[in-house]
Structure formats: structure tokens, C-alpha cells
Short mmCIF file of C-alpha atoms in Angstrom, two decimals:
data_model
loop_
_atom_site.label_atom_id
_atom_site.label_comp_id
_atom_site.label_asym_id
_atom_site.label_seq_id
_atom_site.Cartn_x
_atom_site.Cartn_y
_atom_site.Cartn_z
CA MET A 282 -151.43 64.93 -27.54
CA SER A 283 -154.75 65.06 -25.70
CA TYR A 284 -157.69 67.29 -26.57
CA VAL A 285 -157.72 70.53 -24.56
CA HIS A 286 -160.44 73.19 -24.31
CA GLN A 287 -159.93 76.53 -22.55
CA GLY A 288 -161.92 79.75 -22.41
CA LYS A 289 -164.94 80.56 -24.58
CA ILE A 290 -165.58 78.76 -27.87
CA PRO A 291 -168.72 78.40 -30.02
CA PRO A 292 -170.63 75.09 -30.02
CA LYS A 293 -169.79 74.55 -33.71
CA ARG A 294 -166.53 75.43 -35.47
CA HIS A 295 -166.46 77.90 -38.38
CA THR A 296 -169.73 79.53 -37.29
CA ILE A 297 -170.70 83.01 -36.11
CA PHE A 298 -169.33 83.74 -32.63
CA LYS A 299 -169.94 87.07 -30.90
CA SER A 300 -169.33 88.69 -27.53
CA ASP A 301 -172.17 89.69 -25.23
CA GLU A 302 -171.82 93.18 -26.71
CA GLY A 303 -172.38 91.82 -30.21
CA ASN A 304 -168.79 92.07 -31.44
CA PHE A 305 -167.40 89.32 -33.65
CA TYR A 306 -164.67 87.03 -32.36
CA TYR A 307 -162.16 86.09 -35.07
CA GLU A 308 -161.35 82.43 -35.60
CA GLN A 309 -157.81 81.22 -36.42
CA LEU A 310 -156.78 77.70 -37.36
CA PHE A 311 -153.38 77.06 -35.75
CA GLY A 312 -152.16 73.87 -37.40
CA THR A 313 -149.61 72.03 -39.49
CA GLU A 314 -149.09 69.92 -42.59
CA GLY A 315 -151.59 71.63 -44.87
CA PHE A 316 -154.76 71.06 -42.83
CA HIS A 317 -153.80 67.42 -42.25
CA GLY A 318 -151.65 67.61 -39.10
CA ILE A 319 -152.73 68.33 -35.55
CA SER A 320 -154.30 71.74 -34.93
CA SER A 321 -156.13 74.02 -32.56
CA LEU A 322 -158.79 76.67 -33.19
CA LEU A 323 -158.26 80.07 -31.54
CA TYR A 324 -160.77 82.90 -31.10
CA HIS A 325 -159.39 86.46 -31.08
CA LEU A 326 -160.90 89.79 -30.08
CA GLU A 327 -159.32 91.33 -33.19
CA ARG A 328 -158.22 90.03 -36.58
CA PRO A 329 -154.73 88.49 -36.03
CA THR A 330 -153.58 89.53 -39.52
CA GLN A 331 -153.09 93.29 -39.07
CA ILE A 332 -149.48 93.86 -40.15
CA LYS A 333 -148.34 97.50 -39.97
CA SER A 334 -144.77 97.03 -41.20
CA ILE A 335 -142.10 94.41 -41.89
CA GLY A 336 -138.41 95.09 -41.29
CA GLU A 337 -135.32 93.86 -43.06
CA PRO A 338 -134.42 90.24 -42.23
CA LYS A 339 -131.41 89.51 -40.05
CA ASP A 340 -129.36 86.45 -41.02
CA VAL A 341 -128.73 84.08 -38.08
CA SER A 342 -127.34 81.11 -40.01
CA PRO A 343 -124.94 79.01 -37.90
CA LYS A 344 -121.36 79.29 -39.12
CA ILE A 345 -120.00 75.82 -39.79
CA ALA A 346 -116.43 75.05 -38.71
CA VAL A 347 -116.40 71.28 -39.39
CA GLU A 348 -118.59 70.02 -42.22
CA LYS A 349 -117.83 66.30 -41.84
CA ASN A 350 -116.92 65.04 -38.41
CA VAL A 351 -115.60 61.64 -37.24
CA THR A 352 -113.91 62.90 -34.05
CA PRO A 353 -115.32 62.32 -30.54
CA ARG A 354 -115.68 65.76 -28.99
CA MET A 355 -116.54 67.48 -25.73
CA PHE A 356 -117.88 71.01 -25.51
CA LYS A 357 -117.67 72.87 -22.20
CA GLY A 358 -121.07 74.44 -21.70
CA MET A 359 -119.85 76.43 -18.71
CA ASN A 360 -117.70 78.45 -21.13
CA VAL A 361 -120.59 79.48 -23.38
CA SER A 362 -120.99 83.25 -23.01
CA PRO A 363 -124.18 84.70 -21.51
CA GLU A 364 -126.03 87.41 -23.44
CA ALA A 365 -128.59 89.95 -22.30
CA ASP A 366 -131.07 89.16 -25.09
CA PHE A 367 -132.95 85.85 -25.28
CA LEU A 368 -132.44 85.31 -29.01
CA ASP A 369 -128.86 86.58 -29.07
CA SER A 370 -128.02 84.14 -26.26
CA ARG A 371 -128.80 81.08 -28.38
CA LYS A 372 -125.46 79.58 -29.39
CA VAL A 373 -125.98 76.81 -31.94
CA LEU A 374 -123.28 74.17 -31.40
CA LEU A 375 -124.41 71.30 -33.63
CA VAL A 376 -126.58 71.26 -36.74
CA ASN A 377 -127.79 69.04 -39.57
CA ASN A 378 -130.69 69.24 -42.02
CA ASP A 379 -133.16 68.03 -39.39
CA LEU A 380 -132.31 70.06 -36.30
CA LYS A 381 -130.15 72.67 -34.60
CA MET A 382 -128.91 72.21 -31.03
CA GLY A 383 -127.14 74.41 -28.56
CA LEU A 384 -126.99 76.28 -25.27
CA ALA A 385 -128.39 79.67 -24.24
CA LYS A 386 -127.66 81.81 -21.19
CA PRO A 387 -130.13 84.69 -21.46
CA GLN A 388 -129.99 87.32 -18.74
CA ASN A 389 -133.10 89.35 -19.54
CA SER A 390 -136.76 88.64 -20.16
CA THR A 391 -138.10 89.46 -23.63
CA ASP A 392 -139.84 92.79 -24.24
CA TYR A 393 -140.90 91.57 -27.71
CA PHE A 394 -142.88 88.59 -28.95
CA TYR A 395 -141.22 85.72 -30.81
CA LYS A 396 -142.44 83.12 -33.30
CA ASN A 397 -140.45 80.31 -34.87
CA ALA A 398 -142.35 79.93 -38.12
CA GLU A 399 -140.75 76.68 -39.30
CA CYS A 400 -139.39 74.69 -36.34
CA ASP A 401 -140.75 73.06 -33.22
CA GLU A 402 -138.61 74.06 -30.25
CA LEU A 403 -137.53 71.98 -27.27
CA VAL A 404 -136.11 74.03 -24.40
CA PHE A 405 -134.66 72.16 -21.41
CA VAL A 406 -134.21 74.31 -18.32
CA HIS A 407 -130.83 73.53 -16.77
CA GLU A 408 -130.97 76.56 -14.50
CA GLY A 409 -133.55 79.29 -13.95
CA THR A 410 -137.23 79.88 -13.23
CA GLY A 411 -139.87 81.96 -14.93
CA ILE A 412 -142.97 82.00 -17.11
CA LEU A 413 -143.39 81.05 -20.76
CA LYS A 414 -146.18 83.37 -21.91
CA THR A 415 -147.97 82.31 -25.11
CA PHE A 416 -151.11 83.24 -27.00
CA LEU A 417 -152.61 79.98 -25.68
CA GLY A 418 -151.73 80.69 -22.06
CA ASN A 419 -148.90 80.62 -19.55
CA LEU A 420 -146.56 77.88 -18.35
CA THR A 421 -144.38 78.41 -15.29
CA PHE A 422 -141.02 76.66 -15.53
CA SER A 423 -138.13 75.69 -13.32
CA LYS A 424 -135.04 73.48 -13.29
CA GLY A 425 -135.50 70.19 -15.11
CA ASP A 426 -138.48 71.22 -17.24
CA TYR A 427 -138.73 70.37 -20.90
CA LEU A 428 -140.72 73.08 -22.69
CA ILE A 429 -142.16 71.84 -26.00
CA ILE A 430 -143.12 74.84 -28.14
CA PRO A 431 -144.74 73.92 -31.46
CA ARG A 432 -143.92 75.89 -34.58
CA GLY A 433 -145.97 79.02 -35.04
CA THR A 434 -146.47 79.63 -31.32
CA ILE A 435 -146.24 83.33 -30.45
CA TYR A 436 -144.55 83.73 -27.09
CA LYS A 437 -142.63 85.89 -24.64
CA ILE A 438 -140.42 84.54 -21.88
CA HIS A 439 -140.05 85.99 -18.40
CA PHE A 440 -137.07 85.07 -16.20
CA ASP A 441 -137.08 85.59 -12.44
CA THR A 442 -133.32 86.25 -12.31
CA LYS A 443 -130.35 86.75 -14.66
CA GLU A 444 -128.96 83.27 -13.91
CA ASN A 445 -130.50 81.15 -16.66
CA VAL A 446 -129.13 78.21 -18.65
CA LEU A 447 -131.22 76.62 -21.41
CA PHE A 448 -130.39 73.61 -23.56
CA PHE A 449 -132.38 74.04 -26.77
CA LEU A 450 -133.04 72.40 -30.09
CA GLU A 451 -135.05 73.42 -33.13
CA SER A 452 -136.66 70.66 -35.16
CA HIS A 453 -137.85 70.89 -38.76
CA SER A 454 -140.36 68.13 -37.99
CA PRO A 455 -142.93 67.86 -35.16
CA ILE A 456 -141.59 66.82 -31.75
CA THR A 457 -143.86 64.12 -30.32
CA THR A 458 -143.95 61.48 -27.60
CA PRO A 459 -142.66 58.07 -28.81
CA LYS A 460 -145.15 56.22 -31.00
CA ARG A 461 -144.32 52.89 -29.39
CA TYR A 462 -145.62 54.24 -26.08
CA ARG A 463 -149.02 55.22 -27.53
CA ASN A 464 -152.02 53.16 -28.58
CA GLU A 465 -154.04 53.65 -31.78
CA PHE A 466 -156.00 56.44 -30.06
CA GLY A 467 -152.84 58.37 -29.12
CA GLN A 468 -153.10 57.59 -25.41
CA LEU A 469 -149.86 56.83 -23.58
CA LEU A 470 -149.75 53.15 -22.63
CA GLU A 471 -149.51 51.56 -19.19
CA HIS A 472 -145.85 50.64 -19.72
CA SER A 473 -144.89 54.12 -20.91
CA PRO A 474 -142.33 55.80 -18.59
CA PHE A 475 -144.68 58.79 -18.23
CA CYS A 476 -148.36 59.57 -18.78
CA GLU A 477 -150.64 62.47 -19.62
CA ARG A 478 -150.80 63.52 -15.95
CA ASP A 479 -147.09 64.38 -16.19
CA LEU A 480 -147.63 66.79 -19.09
CA GLU A 481 -148.71 70.30 -18.06
CA THR A 482 -150.65 72.41 -20.54
CA PRO A 483 -150.76 76.23 -20.64
CA VAL A 484 -153.29 78.17 -18.57
CA LEU A 485 -155.21 80.69 -20.67
CA GLN A 486 -155.02 84.25 -19.32
CA GLU A 487 -157.49 87.12 -19.63
CA PRO A 488 -157.39 88.41 -23.23
CA ILE A 489 -155.45 91.63 -23.73
CA ASN A 490 -157.48 94.07 -25.81
CA GLU A 491 -154.88 96.62 -26.89
CA LYS A 492 -154.06 98.41 -30.14
CA GLY A 493 -150.70 99.93 -30.95
CA ASP A 494 -147.33 98.73 -32.25
CA PHE A 495 -146.56 95.15 -31.22
CA LEU A 496 -143.22 93.67 -32.29
CA ILE A 497 -143.17 89.98 -33.20
CA LYS A 498 -139.77 88.64 -34.23
CA VAL A 499 -140.39 85.87 -36.75
CA LYS A 500 -137.75 83.25 -37.54
CA LYS A 501 -137.78 81.36 -40.82
CA GLU A 502 -135.03 79.95 -43.04
CA ASN A 503 -132.26 81.17 -40.70
CA GLN A 504 -133.55 84.73 -40.78
CA ILE A 505 -135.27 86.78 -38.08
CA THR A 506 -137.63 89.47 -39.35
CA ASP A 507 -139.36 92.15 -37.29
CA PHE A 508 -143.12 92.32 -37.85
CA ILE A 509 -145.12 95.18 -36.32
CA TYR A 510 -148.77 94.27 -35.71
CA ALA A 511 -151.61 96.65 -34.83
CA THR A 512 -153.16 94.47 -32.11
CA HIS A 513 -151.85 92.57 -29.10
CA PRO A 514 -151.32 88.88 -30.05
CA PHE A 515 -152.53 87.68 -26.63
CA ASP A 516 -156.16 88.64 -27.28
CA VAL A 517 -157.42 85.04 -27.35
CA VAL A 518 -160.75 84.49 -25.53
CA GLY A 519 -160.74 80.72 -25.99
CA TRP A 520 -159.26 77.83 -27.91
CA ASP A 521 -159.52 74.08 -28.30
CA GLY A 522 -157.62 71.31 -30.06
CA TYR A 523 -154.52 69.18 -29.94
CA PHE A 524 -151.78 71.68 -30.87
CA TYR A 525 -150.28 73.65 -27.98
CA PRO A 526 -147.11 74.09 -25.94
CA TYR A 527 -146.61 71.99 -22.83
CA LYS A 528 -144.02 71.12 -20.23
CA PHE A 529 -142.66 67.89 -18.77
CA ASN A 530 -140.16 67.68 -15.94
CA ILE A 531 -137.31 65.21 -16.33
CA LYS A 532 -137.83 64.00 -12.75
CA ASN A 533 -141.29 62.75 -13.71
CA PHE A 534 -139.72 60.26 -16.12
CA GLU A 535 -140.07 56.78 -14.59
CA PRO A 536 -136.95 54.78 -15.52
CA ILE A 537 -137.20 51.29 -17.01
CA THR A 538 -134.66 48.98 -15.40
CA GLY A 539 -133.76 45.30 -15.66
CA ARG A 540 -131.50 42.52 -14.41
CA ILE A 541 -128.82 43.50 -16.93
CA HIS A 542 -127.90 46.80 -18.58
CA GLN A 543 -130.77 48.32 -20.57
CA PRO A 544 -130.05 50.01 -23.93
CA PRO A 545 -130.62 53.76 -24.45
CA PRO A 546 -134.06 53.40 -26.15
CA VAL A 547 -135.61 52.66 -22.72
CA HIS A 548 -134.78 56.29 -21.84
CA GLN A 549 -136.54 57.73 -24.90
CA THR A 550 -138.78 60.72 -24.11
CA PHE A 551 -139.46 62.45 -27.45
CA GLU A 552 -139.01 61.76 -31.13
CA ALA A 553 -139.09 63.62 -34.42
CA TYR A 554 -138.12 62.84 -37.99
CA ASN A 555 -134.55 61.51 -37.97
CA PHE A 556 -133.77 62.01 -34.27
CA VAL A 557 -134.81 61.02 -30.76
CA VAL A 558 -134.44 62.65 -27.33
CA CYS A 559 -133.78 60.54 -24.21
CA SER A 560 -133.74 61.32 -20.48
CA PHE A 561 -131.18 59.65 -18.22
CA VAL A 562 -132.51 59.94 -14.69
CA ALA A 563 -131.84 58.72 -11.15
CA ARG A 564 -132.58 54.99 -11.11
CA MET A 565 -131.80 51.61 -9.62
CA TYR A 566 -128.96 49.81 -11.34
CA ASP A 567 -129.21 46.33 -12.85
CA TYR A 568 -129.90 43.59 -10.33
CA HIS A 569 -128.39 40.46 -11.90
CA PRO A 570 -125.80 39.23 -9.34
CA GLU A 571 -123.00 39.66 -11.90
CA SER A 572 -124.33 42.66 -13.80
CA ILE A 573 -122.10 45.49 -15.02
CA PRO A 574 -124.07 48.74 -14.62
CA ALA A 575 -121.74 50.77 -16.87
CA PRO A 576 -122.73 50.77 -20.54
CA TYR A 577 -120.94 48.40 -22.86
CA ASN A 578 -118.75 49.72 -25.69
CA HIS A 579 -120.83 50.50 -28.75
CA SER A 580 -120.45 52.23 -32.09
CA ASN A 581 -123.91 53.64 -32.99
CA ILE A 582 -123.18 52.98 -36.64
CA ASP A 583 -126.30 54.76 -37.92
CA SER A 584 -126.44 57.77 -35.62
CA ASP A 585 -124.37 60.33 -33.76
CA GLU A 586 -124.88 60.53 -30.00
CA VAL A 587 -124.93 63.71 -27.92
CA LEU A 588 -125.20 63.85 -24.13
CA PHE A 589 -125.86 67.04 -22.15
CA TYR A 590 -125.01 66.62 -18.47
CA THR A 591 -127.41 68.47 -16.20
CA GLU A 592 -127.24 67.00 -12.67
CA GLY A 593 -125.36 64.41 -10.59
CA ASP A 594 -122.25 62.36 -11.34
CA PHE A 595 -122.29 60.49 -14.64
CA MET A 596 -120.76 57.12 -13.83
CA SER A 597 -119.43 56.20 -17.29
CA ARG A 598 -117.27 59.32 -17.75
CA ASN A 599 -114.23 60.71 -16.00
CA HIS A 600 -113.89 64.47 -15.47
CA VAL A 601 -117.31 65.51 -16.77
CA ASP A 602 -118.76 68.81 -15.57
CA LEU A 603 -122.36 69.96 -15.56
CA MET A 604 -123.36 71.69 -18.81
CA ASP A 605 -120.84 69.63 -20.79
CA PHE A 606 -121.85 68.22 -24.18
CA THR A 607 -120.22 65.06 -25.49
CA LEU A 608 -120.52 64.12 -29.17
CA HIS A 609 -119.79 60.61 -30.37
CA PRO A 610 -120.04 60.34 -34.15
CA GLY A 611 -121.77 57.38 -35.73
CA GLY A 612 -119.52 54.43 -36.58
CA ILE A 613 -116.79 55.31 -34.04
CA VAL A 614 -116.70 52.99 -31.03
CA HIS A 615 -117.09 54.62 -27.63
CA GLY A 616 -117.82 53.44 -24.12
CA PRO A 617 -116.90 53.91 -20.46
CA HIS A 618 -113.73 55.77 -19.58
CA PRO A 619 -110.86 53.78 -18.03
CA GLY A 620 -111.86 52.49 -14.61
CA ALA A 621 -115.54 53.42 -14.99
CA MET A 622 -116.69 49.88 -15.75
CA GLU A 623 -114.83 48.49 -12.74
CA ARG A 624 -116.12 51.23 -10.43
CA SER A 625 -119.71 50.55 -11.46
CA ILE A 626 -119.71 46.89 -10.39
CA GLY A 627 -121.69 46.40 -7.19
CA LYS A 628 -123.25 49.87 -7.28
CA LYS A 629 -126.99 49.85 -6.63
CA PHE A 630 -128.18 53.32 -7.63
CA THR A 631 -127.29 56.42 -9.66
CA GLU A 632 -128.34 60.04 -9.21
CA GLU A 633 -127.34 61.14 -12.73
CA PHE A 634 -129.50 63.31 -14.97
CA ALA A 635 -128.67 63.94 -18.60
CA VAL A 636 -130.40 64.69 -21.90
CA MET A 637 -129.38 62.59 -24.88
CA VAL A 638 -130.05 63.38 -28.54
CA ASP A 639 -129.38 60.81 -31.27
CA PRO A 640 -129.65 62.21 -34.81
CA PHE A 641 -129.81 59.81 -37.73
CA ARG A 642 -127.85 62.17 -39.96
CA PRO A 643 -124.39 63.40 -38.92
CA PHE A 644 -123.95 66.65 -37.07
CA LYS A 645 -121.89 69.52 -38.41
CA ILE A 646 -119.80 71.45 -35.86
CA THR A 647 -120.26 75.20 -35.59
CA GLU A 648 -117.70 77.89 -34.84
CA GLU A 649 -119.49 78.51 -31.51
CA ALA A 650 -118.84 74.87 -30.56
CA ILE A 651 -115.15 75.03 -31.46
CA LYS A 652 -114.76 78.05 -29.14
CA VAL A 653 -115.68 75.89 -26.11
CA GLU A 654 -114.24 72.50 -27.16
CA ASP A 655 -111.98 70.45 -24.88
CA PRO A 656 -109.46 69.09 -27.43
CA SER A 657 -108.15 66.44 -25.03
CA TYR A 658 -111.42 64.50 -25.01
CA LYS A 659 -110.75 62.42 -28.13
CA THR A 660 -107.83 60.58 -26.46
CA SER A 661 -109.41 60.30 -23.01
CA TRP A 662 -109.97 56.53 -23.31
CA LEU A 663 -106.27 55.73 -23.30
CA GLY A 664 -105.34 53.39 -20.41
CA GLN A 665 -104.09 54.97 -17.19
#
């Protein structure tokens, strides 16, 4: 990430910093990996440590239906139930020791604050508009936006309407841009499919100087605990550093194409420990005179493969609806549906948009996923 500075900060870190009225500002290091990872320094009107009470934790552990899976599966996202509350709406469908993944259809904005105290969050906006409000500033969002929310970020989310669909994942390791697209200084390279101009950082708002009872729901170790603080968490007058939420729209991803079919790593957008996230976007097809645009059959021996279909017509699949998830377990060969390869020959362009996640440890299937599974998918490659 790039260095960002917003609002008022002192010329030297860890030094006395006061308002014009002579009141102290309170410094907070917001960082990771025991003072070694990336961080930002925040300056508060009040001490951000003033806990008034802590409630009983609520267990939100995903319930596992299939511990060890070798079956190709499709989950019908359109059948996931909406919920009024933002956190209640999160239906975890797939999980392993590195990440959780699922779909949320929240109908209401949050009237509380939320902090994931152990996982980075990626939220992809399939449908809906609104504002992600954080203690570092606001990000407006709309269809096609990836919202990257680093662990420890305190935020609220405002939706403009009740019609919202969010693909989400929670990562136990930092979510970053691909290392192979960055130089030794961290700058995205000339041949990267996106650059820093495509990444939008939060806009710091006027600090809120309020005292009272402020509810922050804190998630850690599959529990959500209600913390009541005495001061408003959005009382930041300034901050600087490398650790902050940001957004990136999938339609700003510049596809890498070639004369023959390009493998999925050219679509990579983010990475974390033991998984990658890729963006399939509208693009020109291969331009060799005898190219086959449809992907070849492959078995992904070392990783599962999940695709979330968000826009357009995905040319390698028959009967795929928007919001569908397909899961292809590592080691099991998969490829185009019958007729898809033949239909692709001679095509020049695709308008498809999809998010792909490849984990390097197998996914477990939750009970929420089984509720919306299409059981016919596993035999859908049989000849017609």
C-alpha cells in the first residue's frame, strides 16, 4: 500500500500534540504483526481505551455439514435468505483454517459499530450502494466494488436501499495486492493489471466529539462480543501510514490477454496466506487463428476453485445464474460444460464478470451452503 496522510498530525511521531485550546490529542498505533507489519498512527480527541462494559460473547461458529469434500458443487446464491441485520445476514458457505467465505443480503444499515479483531475482510458488492464509514474516513461504494477492510478497523455501514447483496470473505492473514505485480518499493509495476490510481482511500470526516454509550461489536475466535465505550470511536483528527481500508472496482481491472488461452493467474487481484482472489472481467478473447477461448480441462491438484458469478454470461458453463457459487475440489478434473468449448470457437469478446477464490487447503461445506445447493451440478458434464 501507499503512504497516506489525512487531517492534522504532529511533525514527529510519539511527541506532544495538542489542540489550539491546549487539549492533548491521543495517539494510537493501528498495526499488525507485533509492531513489525504495516501500520498507521491515529490521533484521537479522547483516549480510545475507555471501556464501560463488556457483554457475554455470542458464538457465531459456522456449522460444518461436510468435513472432507471431493464433490463438485453449485450453490444458488439467489436462494440465500436476506436478513435485516448486517452481521446476521452473513451466511458462511465455505470455510477452512485460512478463510471463511459466503454471501450476505443485509436489508438495514448498522446502528452499531463493528470491528473484526482477527481477520481482514474482503467485501465484494454484487448489488447495492452506500457508504462504508470508518474511524479513518468514509468510502462510498456501489456495484462491482471490492472493499478491503483490514483487521481492527472500526466501521459502520450505510445502505441506500434494502436491496443489497455482498460476497464476503474473512482472512486470517493480510489481504494484499499480488507481490509479483510490485517492485521492491511496493509500487505496482507497469505490467500490473491495475495501479494505485485505481485504489480509492477513505476520506477523513470531521471528528465526532461525543461522550455516552457507544456499542462496538467485536468479533474474535468465532465470537461476537458487545463492548460499550464512553467516547465516540470516530473522533480522529488526523492519521498517517500504510494501514487503511480501500476500494477497487472490478471494472478497473485491465485484463491480460494473449494469442492462446491464458491461465487463471493472469486474473489475480489479491492474495493472502494460502489463497488468491482473481477477477474475471470483460475482455477480448484469444487471437490465434485456431484458438479455443474456452478454458481447457484441468484438475487444480493443489487447490480448490470457487467462482462467484456477478455479471454477464459465463461462456464455459451451462445454466449458470448470477449469484451462483461453483466449487471444484482440488484433484478432481473439471472444465467446460458440453458444447461450451465448441460454442466459444470464433468468438471475439466476452462480457462476463466473476470473482474467483483458490484456497490452497480444502474447503469444508457448511449447513448454510447445503441449504442452497443444486445437487444436479456434479453430473452436469455428462454428454448431451
